[in-house]
């Protein structure tokens, strides 16, 4: 076997660009001309053996791509008023092209095997392990073509925009790149780029990912019982394959939009490889300036949110049996705000002064060698390193002068010293510097044992160093049981709390795996049996923690039930079960004072079982149905307790989870006039923290986590009425997340110590809340629309696109609201929500241009 190469807006009217207006505007911009087309049939064959090449990819004159069927045939549309060029690609073959004349309905395109040497053995190369592939019960893949439709849209073009449209992915909002995968904790999704684990692949603290769609060839979300090649997650694995440069042609892509500029340049290396360089620059200043007219909070931004990033990808084939690859990334993001306000209303005087700044940098470098020492064996060695640093500086001074309410004065007059008002200074701040450094290397071997059997094994070492310095000063209130007993009413104490952290921790993750796969004749039966071992050795500044290794066996069975029966191309069934493990990211802050002994620290575990079926129809439709059940155990969690006016985290490793659900996805594969998919996911997820020590925790034995939603529906449509005009639609529905049951807002007494040691009693307001299994907040209805217009060079090398997109189109549609907030000094309820929605309250209009050579 050879290796191949937030707040709601009231009283404002925002102008909207209607669909007819947008069409007229774009038509005027590009000089739209109707095109008349005819359908032709192209057959792709091996030039020497005249064998049809099933799965060959055709790139048409307009940039559309088609896949050849079992007979190597594909039908495409071409203009009938001029000649055009069609390009073809197939693994192990040199790329080919064919000039299509104005007349004719069927053509043959011949491809030549790449790297053929005289008197050498003919070897057909197998697909690269880890290439993105949709497999029932294991994963869902997205190609670069689908990425261009679903991710290259809006004010931020992000791979996670497409991932959040897949079945099994919980709704997370526009500015949240960390969704829940099949009921799992959002932070447990692990990303892998060309085999390299990325700890923090995010900008803006998780708001968007670093994966620009233009740097990606394909992506694969594995949320079933995936291969034992990968681990470090109990929920989902995101495998990203970087875009490879062309080995024969120079390519240039320029993207301009209302908020960012992208530039990609690819050039060949003597026909044996190439280098691809990419850069991205955002400029949100115009958007922030415009939003200041409508959104109050935006007016205080002093440095608009920004992203600056660059990446490269390179490969070179020294011999037909040895290829070198390399990838690199460097990026940064940040923002700053300053708020100053003085107000007076109903006797309340408030003076606020707040500043905030965020600066984030990350980067990595990966390199690898792939060898074919034998025709039936592939060896791959990969090594790399990366870093992530973040600086946060936030401070707020808030001085309030508040009158007591009449009822409060009457009830608590003995403690007020004849005062009718009080003054309180709640100055607080947080300063944090964080640095993560990691190095990793892995060695993988695949060996074709013939007769359908494949053996694979590998080892990996991942070293991480976590450095953090944080100093925070906040205020806390606790029930004073002694005063409550003496004064006959619940009485609270308001006092300052400091939180400091000086972390110098290291983690040595050692992993190994082995697996055997079998594929029977005509794919009637297949099986994969694997075993993975993950071990962590934790080293602190003045302590060490040894852990027990986690053994993760996994088994998948595939059954090809039917094939070529009437309108049904194939019907398959998959059954799988396996164990998974990961480390909670909060554990990196453990210190010697945490009191964790050897083998007390455990990796979070899950046991996942899945049953799936996939039906492929002759008209290009595909239906996938999967049902799953997961048991989570040894889940790590933490709670904060106060000791001597200092917040201290306590860690536990006995958390549990019960998760089950099903996903349904109906997909229309690439076609002339429309394609896309519709998916529905149901998820039931309950968690339990048996030994939580947080006295204020309001959780029953089993509870729905805050990110849980029962129902998620996504519709993705790409409508192509003309070759030069496409309409892309993304629509979703998500049921509500858990919401607490709240009572009335009432006042209560609080004791505050004066600088001279005397006691001052103030009046504050609170609203009791309790967890509810039945209460949910409003549903979400995200709707995004993109209108794209294309122009093409008849020679087939130049392609341009202009688009207008509207995101969050239904922002003004009111749904059932979350619990409102209230002023804790006056008791007055305020607009807004007590829960983050990660969604802007206005539609987002963007305009973009892309030019490709």
mmCIF file of C-alpha atoms in Angstrom, residues 598-844:
data_model
loop_
_atom_site.group_PDB
_atom_site.id
_atom_site.type_symbol
_atom_site.label_atom_id
_atom_site.label_comp_id
_atom_site.label_asym_id
_atom_site.label_seq_id
_atom_site.Cartn_x
_atom_site.Cartn_y
_atom_site.Cartn_z
ATOM 1 C CA UNK A 598 -0.947 10.256 43.770
ATOM 2 C CA UNK A 599 -3.618 8.383 41.777
ATOM 3 C CA UNK A 600 -6.381 10.607 43.229
ATOM 4 C CA UNK A 601 -6.395 12.658 40.017
ATOM 5 C CA UNK A 602 -8.325 10.866 37.292
ATOM 6 C CA UNK A 603 -8.980 11.443 33.639
ATOM 7 C CA UNK A 604 -12.631 12.082 32.792
ATOM 8 C CA UNK A 605 -14.091 8.989 31.104
ATOM 9 C CA UNK A 606 -17.030 8.115 28.895
ATOM 10 C CA UNK A 607 -18.442 4.874 27.533
ATOM 11 C CA UNK A 608 -20.147 5.511 24.205
ATOM 12 C CA UNK A 609 -22.266 3.100 22.174
ATOM 13 C CA UNK A 610 -23.852 3.896 18.834
ATOM 14 C CA UNK A 611 -26.145 2.369 16.211
ATOM 15 C CA UNK A 612 -26.289 3.996 12.772
ATOM 16 C CA UNK A 613 -27.610 3.413 9.299
ATOM 17 C CA UNK A 614 -26.892 5.147 5.995
ATOM 18 C CA UNK A 615 -28.919 5.015 2.800
ATOM 19 C CA UNK A 616 -27.515 6.306 -0.500
ATOM 20 C CA UNK A 617 -29.975 6.889 -3.349
ATOM 21 C CA UNK A 618 -29.342 7.031 -7.069
ATOM 22 C CA UNK A 619 -30.586 10.611 -7.407
ATOM 23 C CA UNK A 620 -27.788 11.968 -5.216
ATOM 24 C CA UNK A 621 -29.635 11.820 -1.893
ATOM 25 C CA UNK A 622 -28.184 10.402 1.303
ATOM 26 C CA UNK A 623 -30.017 9.681 4.566
ATOM 27 C CA UNK A 624 -28.129 9.022 7.814
ATOM 28 C CA UNK A 625 -29.765 8.032 11.120
ATOM 29 C CA UNK A 626 -27.735 7.500 14.297
ATOM 30 C CA UNK A 627 -28.724 6.860 17.886
ATOM 31 C CA UNK A 628 -26.279 6.864 20.781
ATOM 32 C CA UNK A 629 -25.974 6.430 24.522
ATOM 33 C CA UNK A 630 -23.102 7.679 26.699
ATOM 34 C CA UNK A 631 -22.212 7.125 30.313
ATOM 35 C CA UNK A 632 -19.791 9.684 31.758
ATOM 36 C CA UNK A 633 -17.829 8.792 34.898
ATOM 37 C CA UNK A 634 -14.776 10.025 36.837
ATOM 38 C CA UNK A 635 -15.648 13.474 35.515
ATOM 39 C CA UNK A 636 -13.493 16.221 37.025
ATOM 40 C CA UNK A 637 -15.152 19.349 38.407
ATOM 41 C CA UNK A 638 -14.352 22.087 40.891
ATOM 42 C CA UNK A 639 -16.108 24.374 43.367
ATOM 43 C CA UNK A 640 -14.952 27.574 45.075
ATOM 44 C CA UNK A 641 -14.904 27.904 48.852
ATOM 45 C CA UNK A 642 -13.834 30.845 51.036
ATOM 46 C CA UNK A 643 -11.015 30.310 53.493
ATOM 47 C CA UNK A 644 -9.701 33.293 55.484
ATOM 48 C CA UNK A 645 -11.196 35.769 52.991
ATOM 49 C CA UNK A 646 -9.557 33.957 50.092
ATOM 50 C CA UNK A 647 -11.292 31.983 47.357
ATOM 51 C CA UNK A 648 -9.863 28.486 47.082
ATOM 52 C CA UNK A 649 -10.798 25.924 44.382
ATOM 53 C CA UNK A 650 -11.515 22.371 45.463
ATOM 54 C CA UNK A 651 -11.226 19.565 42.913
ATOM 55 C CA UNK A 652 -13.300 16.400 42.689
ATOM 56 C CA UNK A 653 -13.061 13.410 40.333
ATOM 57 C CA UNK A 654 -16.361 11.590 40.856
ATOM 58 C CA UNK A 655 -18.701 13.474 38.498
ATOM 59 C CA UNK A 656 -21.227 11.483 36.479
ATOM 60 C CA UNK A 657 -23.294 11.965 33.340
ATOM 61 C CA UNK A 658 -26.129 10.197 31.522
ATOM 62 C CA UNK A 659 -26.522 11.136 27.855
ATOM 63 C CA UNK A 660 -28.539 9.707 25.005
ATOM 64 C CA UNK A 661 -30.060 10.962 21.778
ATOM 65 C CA UNK A 662 -30.342 10.556 18.035
ATOM 66 C CA UNK A 663 -29.429 12.474 14.869
ATOM 67 C CA UNK A 664 -31.085 12.441 11.441
ATOM 68 C CA UNK A 665 -29.494 14.000 8.353
ATOM 69 C CA UNK A 666 -30.918 14.113 4.813
ATOM 70 C CA UNK A 667 -28.369 15.379 2.319
ATOM 71 C CA UNK A 668 -28.667 16.271 -1.359
ATOM 72 C CA UNK A 669 -25.251 15.829 -2.887
ATOM 73 C CA UNK A 670 -23.760 18.282 -5.335
ATOM 74 C CA UNK A 671 -26.148 18.948 -8.217
ATOM 75 C CA UNK A 672 -26.677 21.504 -10.962
ATOM 76 C CA UNK A 673 -29.524 23.545 -9.452
ATOM 77 C CA UNK A 674 -29.461 22.933 -5.701
ATOM 78 C CA UNK A 675 -27.866 20.933 -2.927
ATOM 79 C CA UNK A 676 -27.541 21.027 0.853
ATOM 80 C CA UNK A 677 -28.833 19.188 3.879
ATOM 81 C CA UNK A 678 -31.359 19.235 6.673
ATOM 82 C CA UNK A 679 -30.553 17.720 10.052
ATOM 83 C CA UNK A 680 -32.368 17.214 13.332
ATOM 84 C CA UNK A 681 -30.809 16.277 16.667
ATOM 85 C CA UNK A 682 -32.424 15.265 19.941
ATOM 86 C CA UNK A 683 -30.252 15.182 23.041
ATOM 87 C CA UNK A 684 -30.890 14.215 26.662
ATOM 88 C CA UNK A 685 -28.021 15.034 29.038
ATOM 89 C CA UNK A 686 -28.025 14.965 32.846
ATOM 90 C CA UNK A 687 -25.026 15.520 35.107
ATOM 91 C CA UNK A 688 -24.280 14.933 38.769
ATOM 92 C CA UNK A 689 -21.654 16.381 41.143
ATOM 93 C CA UNK A 690 -21.839 14.015 44.132
ATOM 94 C CA UNK A 691 -19.441 15.814 46.502
ATOM 95 C CA UNK A 692 -19.698 19.485 45.552
ATOM 96 C CA UNK A 693 -18.537 21.603 48.507
ATOM 97 C CA UNK A 694 -19.907 24.931 47.257
ATOM 98 C CA UNK A 695 -22.377 25.936 49.943
ATOM 99 C CA UNK A 696 -24.333 28.093 47.506
ATOM 100 C CA UNK A 697 -24.640 25.471 44.797
ATOM 101 C CA UNK A 698 -28.275 25.009 43.866
ATOM 102 C CA UNK A 699 -28.094 21.716 42.047
ATOM 103 C CA UNK A 700 -30.081 18.553 42.716
ATOM 104 C CA UNK A 701 -28.522 15.115 42.512
ATOM 105 C CA UNK A 702 -29.040 15.078 38.723
ATOM 106 C CA UNK A 703 -29.415 18.235 36.655
ATOM 107 C CA UNK A 704 -29.447 19.524 33.087
ATOM 108 C CA UNK A 705 -26.224 21.489 32.401
ATOM 109 C CA UNK A 706 -26.555 25.152 31.422
ATOM 110 C CA UNK A 707 -25.654 24.471 27.760
ATOM 111 C CA UNK A 708 -28.224 21.713 27.256
ATOM 112 C CA UNK A 709 -30.928 21.968 24.582
ATOM 113 C CA UNK A 710 -33.296 19.142 23.690
ATOM 114 C CA UNK A 711 -33.857 20.010 20.026
ATOM 115 C CA UNK A 712 -31.572 21.364 17.299
ATOM 116 C CA UNK A 713 -32.579 21.648 13.639
ATOM 117 C CA UNK A 714 -30.430 22.983 10.794
ATOM 118 C CA UNK A 715 -31.246 23.643 7.155
ATOM 119 C CA UNK A 716 -28.466 24.408 4.664
ATOM 120 C CA UNK A 717 -29.428 25.207 1.079
ATOM 121 C CA UNK A 718 -27.322 26.220 -1.899
ATOM 122 C CA UNK A 719 -29.637 27.330 -4.703
ATOM 123 C CA UNK A 720 -28.078 27.773 -8.158
ATOM 124 C CA UNK A 721 -30.661 29.127 -10.620
ATOM 125 C CA UNK A 722 -27.816 30.258 -12.887
ATOM 126 C CA UNK A 723 -24.184 29.284 -13.178
ATOM 127 C CA UNK A 724 -23.256 32.842 -12.214
ATOM 128 C CA UNK A 725 -25.756 33.394 -9.403
ATOM 129 C CA UNK A 726 -26.083 31.343 -6.195
ATOM 130 C CA UNK A 727 -28.146 31.808 -3.048
ATOM 131 C CA UNK A 728 -26.887 30.213 0.172
ATOM 132 C CA UNK A 729 -29.266 29.888 3.123
ATOM 133 C CA UNK A 730 -28.473 28.809 6.696
ATOM 134 C CA UNK A 731 -31.476 28.406 8.979
ATOM 135 C CA UNK A 732 -31.720 26.839 12.394
ATOM 136 C CA UNK A 733 -34.042 26.188 15.285
ATOM 137 C CA UNK A 734 -32.876 25.434 18.818
ATOM 138 C CA UNK A 735 -35.073 24.885 21.836
ATOM 139 C CA UNK A 736 -34.366 26.761 25.052
ATOM 140 C CA UNK A 737 -31.599 26.188 27.579
ATOM 141 C CA UNK A 738 -32.325 25.595 31.304
ATOM 142 C CA UNK A 739 -33.625 28.593 33.257
ATOM 143 C CA UNK A 740 -33.870 29.038 37.012
ATOM 144 C CA UNK A 741 -37.161 29.739 38.745
ATOM 145 C CA UNK A 742 -36.944 33.146 40.406
ATOM 146 C CA UNK A 743 -38.978 34.893 43.076
ATOM 147 C CA UNK A 744 -39.686 38.527 43.817
ATOM 148 C CA UNK A 745 -36.943 41.074 44.319
ATOM 149 C CA UNK A 746 -36.722 41.870 48.038
ATOM 150 C CA UNK A 747 -34.397 43.914 50.249
ATOM 151 C CA UNK A 748 -32.180 42.496 53.006
ATOM 152 C CA UNK A 749 -29.652 43.845 55.550
ATOM 153 C CA UNK A 750 -25.903 43.602 54.967
ATOM 154 C CA UNK A 751 -23.095 44.486 57.359
ATOM 155 C CA UNK A 752 -19.985 46.227 56.014
ATOM 156 C CA UNK A 753 -16.890 46.989 58.087
ATOM 157 C CA UNK A 754 -15.762 50.634 58.040
ATOM 158 C CA UNK A 755 -12.030 51.474 57.922
ATOM 159 C CA UNK A 756 -12.184 52.430 61.626
ATOM 160 C CA UNK A 757 -13.530 49.000 62.548
ATOM 161 C CA UNK A 758 -17.123 50.069 63.136
ATOM 162 C CA UNK A 759 -20.066 48.407 61.441
ATOM 163 C CA UNK A 760 -22.174 49.972 58.737
ATOM 164 C CA UNK A 761 -25.487 48.436 57.722
ATOM 165 C CA UNK A 762 -26.554 48.839 54.096
ATOM 166 C CA UNK A 763 -29.664 47.809 52.202
ATOM 167 C CA UNK A 764 -29.294 45.531 49.201
ATOM 168 C CA UNK A 765 -31.761 43.671 47.024
ATOM 169 C CA UNK A 766 -31.835 40.033 46.004
ATOM 170 C CA UNK A 767 -34.029 37.576 44.197
ATOM 171 C CA UNK A 768 -34.107 33.985 45.301
ATOM 172 C CA UNK A 769 -33.672 31.437 42.536
ATOM 173 C CA UNK A 770 -33.726 27.698 42.372
ATOM 174 C CA UNK A 771 -32.890 25.104 39.774
ATOM 175 C CA UNK A 772 -35.784 23.757 37.717
ATOM 176 C CA UNK A 773 -35.991 20.638 35.566
ATOM 177 C CA UNK A 774 -38.861 22.103 33.515
ATOM 178 C CA UNK A 775 -38.167 25.816 33.024
ATOM 179 C CA UNK A 776 -36.474 26.818 29.761
ATOM 180 C CA UNK A 777 -35.607 30.145 28.168
ATOM 181 C CA UNK A 778 -36.620 31.205 24.669
ATOM 182 C CA UNK A 779 -35.878 29.286 21.494
ATOM 183 C CA UNK A 780 -33.334 30.498 18.927
ATOM 184 C CA UNK A 781 -33.999 31.082 15.211
ATOM 185 C CA UNK A 782 -30.729 31.908 13.427
ATOM 186 C CA UNK A 783 -31.125 32.770 9.735
ATOM 187 C CA UNK A 784 -28.302 33.817 7.404
ATOM 188 C CA UNK A 785 -28.580 34.518 3.663
ATOM 189 C CA UNK A 786 -25.810 34.999 1.125
ATOM 190 C CA UNK A 787 -26.207 36.151 -2.496
ATOM 191 C CA UNK A 788 -23.178 35.307 -4.660
ATOM 192 C CA UNK A 789 -22.419 36.442 -8.204
ATOM 193 C CA UNK A 790 -19.600 34.813 -10.179
ATOM 194 C CA UNK A 791 -17.588 35.786 -13.225
ATOM 195 C CA UNK A 792 -15.273 33.402 -15.050
ATOM 196 C CA UNK A 793 -12.449 33.531 -17.502
ATOM 197 C CA UNK A 794 -13.186 31.295 -20.499
ATOM 198 C CA UNK A 795 -9.701 29.817 -20.112
ATOM 199 C CA UNK A 796 -10.711 28.478 -16.726
ATOM 200 C CA UNK A 797 -7.965 30.088 -14.601
ATOM 201 C CA UNK A 798 -9.558 33.293 -13.334
ATOM 202 C CA UNK A 799 -12.650 33.270 -11.160
ATOM 203 C CA UNK A 800 -14.235 36.059 -9.142
ATOM 204 C CA UNK A 801 -17.133 36.298 -6.728
ATOM 205 C CA UNK A 802 -19.025 39.203 -5.226
ATOM 206 C CA UNK A 803 -21.437 38.528 -2.409
ATOM 207 C CA UNK A 804 -23.848 40.290 -0.099
ATOM 208 C CA UNK A 805 -24.763 38.484 3.129
ATOM 209 C CA UNK A 806 -27.138 39.169 5.985
ATOM 210 C CA UNK A 807 -26.502 37.275 9.231
ATOM 211 C CA UNK A 808 -28.813 37.093 12.222
ATOM 212 C CA UNK A 809 -31.654 38.162 9.947
ATOM 213 C CA UNK A 810 -34.379 37.421 12.529
ATOM 214 C CA UNK A 811 -32.691 39.402 15.322
ATOM 215 C CA UNK A 812 -35.758 41.587 15.858
ATOM 216 C CA UNK A 813 -38.082 38.598 16.208
ATOM 217 C CA UNK A 814 -38.973 38.340 19.890
ATOM 218 C CA UNK A 815 -38.912 34.949 21.563
ATOM 219 C CA UNK A 816 -39.552 34.048 25.198
ATOM 220 C CA UNK A 817 -36.928 35.900 27.220
ATOM 221 C CA UNK A 818 -34.507 34.740 29.833
ATOM 222 C CA UNK A 819 -34.706 35.957 33.418
ATOM 223 C CA UNK A 820 -34.141 39.708 33.586
ATOM 224 C CA UNK A 821 -31.451 41.354 35.709
ATOM 225 C CA UNK A 822 -32.048 43.920 38.451
ATOM 226 C CA UNK A 823 -30.138 46.662 40.267
ATOM 227 C CA UNK A 824 -28.854 45.176 43.530
ATOM 228 C CA UNK A 825 -28.812 48.633 45.200
ATOM 229 C CA UNK A 826 -32.319 49.813 44.253
ATOM 230 C CA UNK A 827 -34.192 46.601 43.364
ATOM 231 C CA UNK A 828 -35.270 48.015 40.007
ATOM 232 C CA UNK A 829 -35.539 45.424 37.239
ATOM 233 C CA UNK A 830 -33.559 46.185 34.104
ATOM 234 C CA UNK A 831 -33.688 45.137 30.466
ATOM 235 C CA UNK A 832 -31.381 42.347 29.456
ATOM 236 C CA UNK A 833 -30.715 38.800 30.467
ATOM 237 C CA UNK A 834 -28.903 37.109 33.296
ATOM 238 C CA UNK A 835 -27.456 34.617 30.791
ATOM 239 C CA UNK A 836 -25.036 35.246 27.916
ATOM 240 C CA UNK A 837 -26.555 34.633 24.476
ATOM 241 C CA UNK A 838 -23.441 35.053 22.257
ATOM 242 C CA UNK A 839 -25.700 36.807 19.757
ATOM 243 C CA UNK A 840 -25.880 40.411 18.597
ATOM 244 C CA UNK A 841 -29.318 42.068 18.830
ATOM 245 C CA UNK A 842 -29.199 43.405 15.253
ATOM 246 C CA UNK A 843 -28.841 41.848 11.779
ATOM 247 C CA UNK A 844 -25.310 41.890 10.405
#
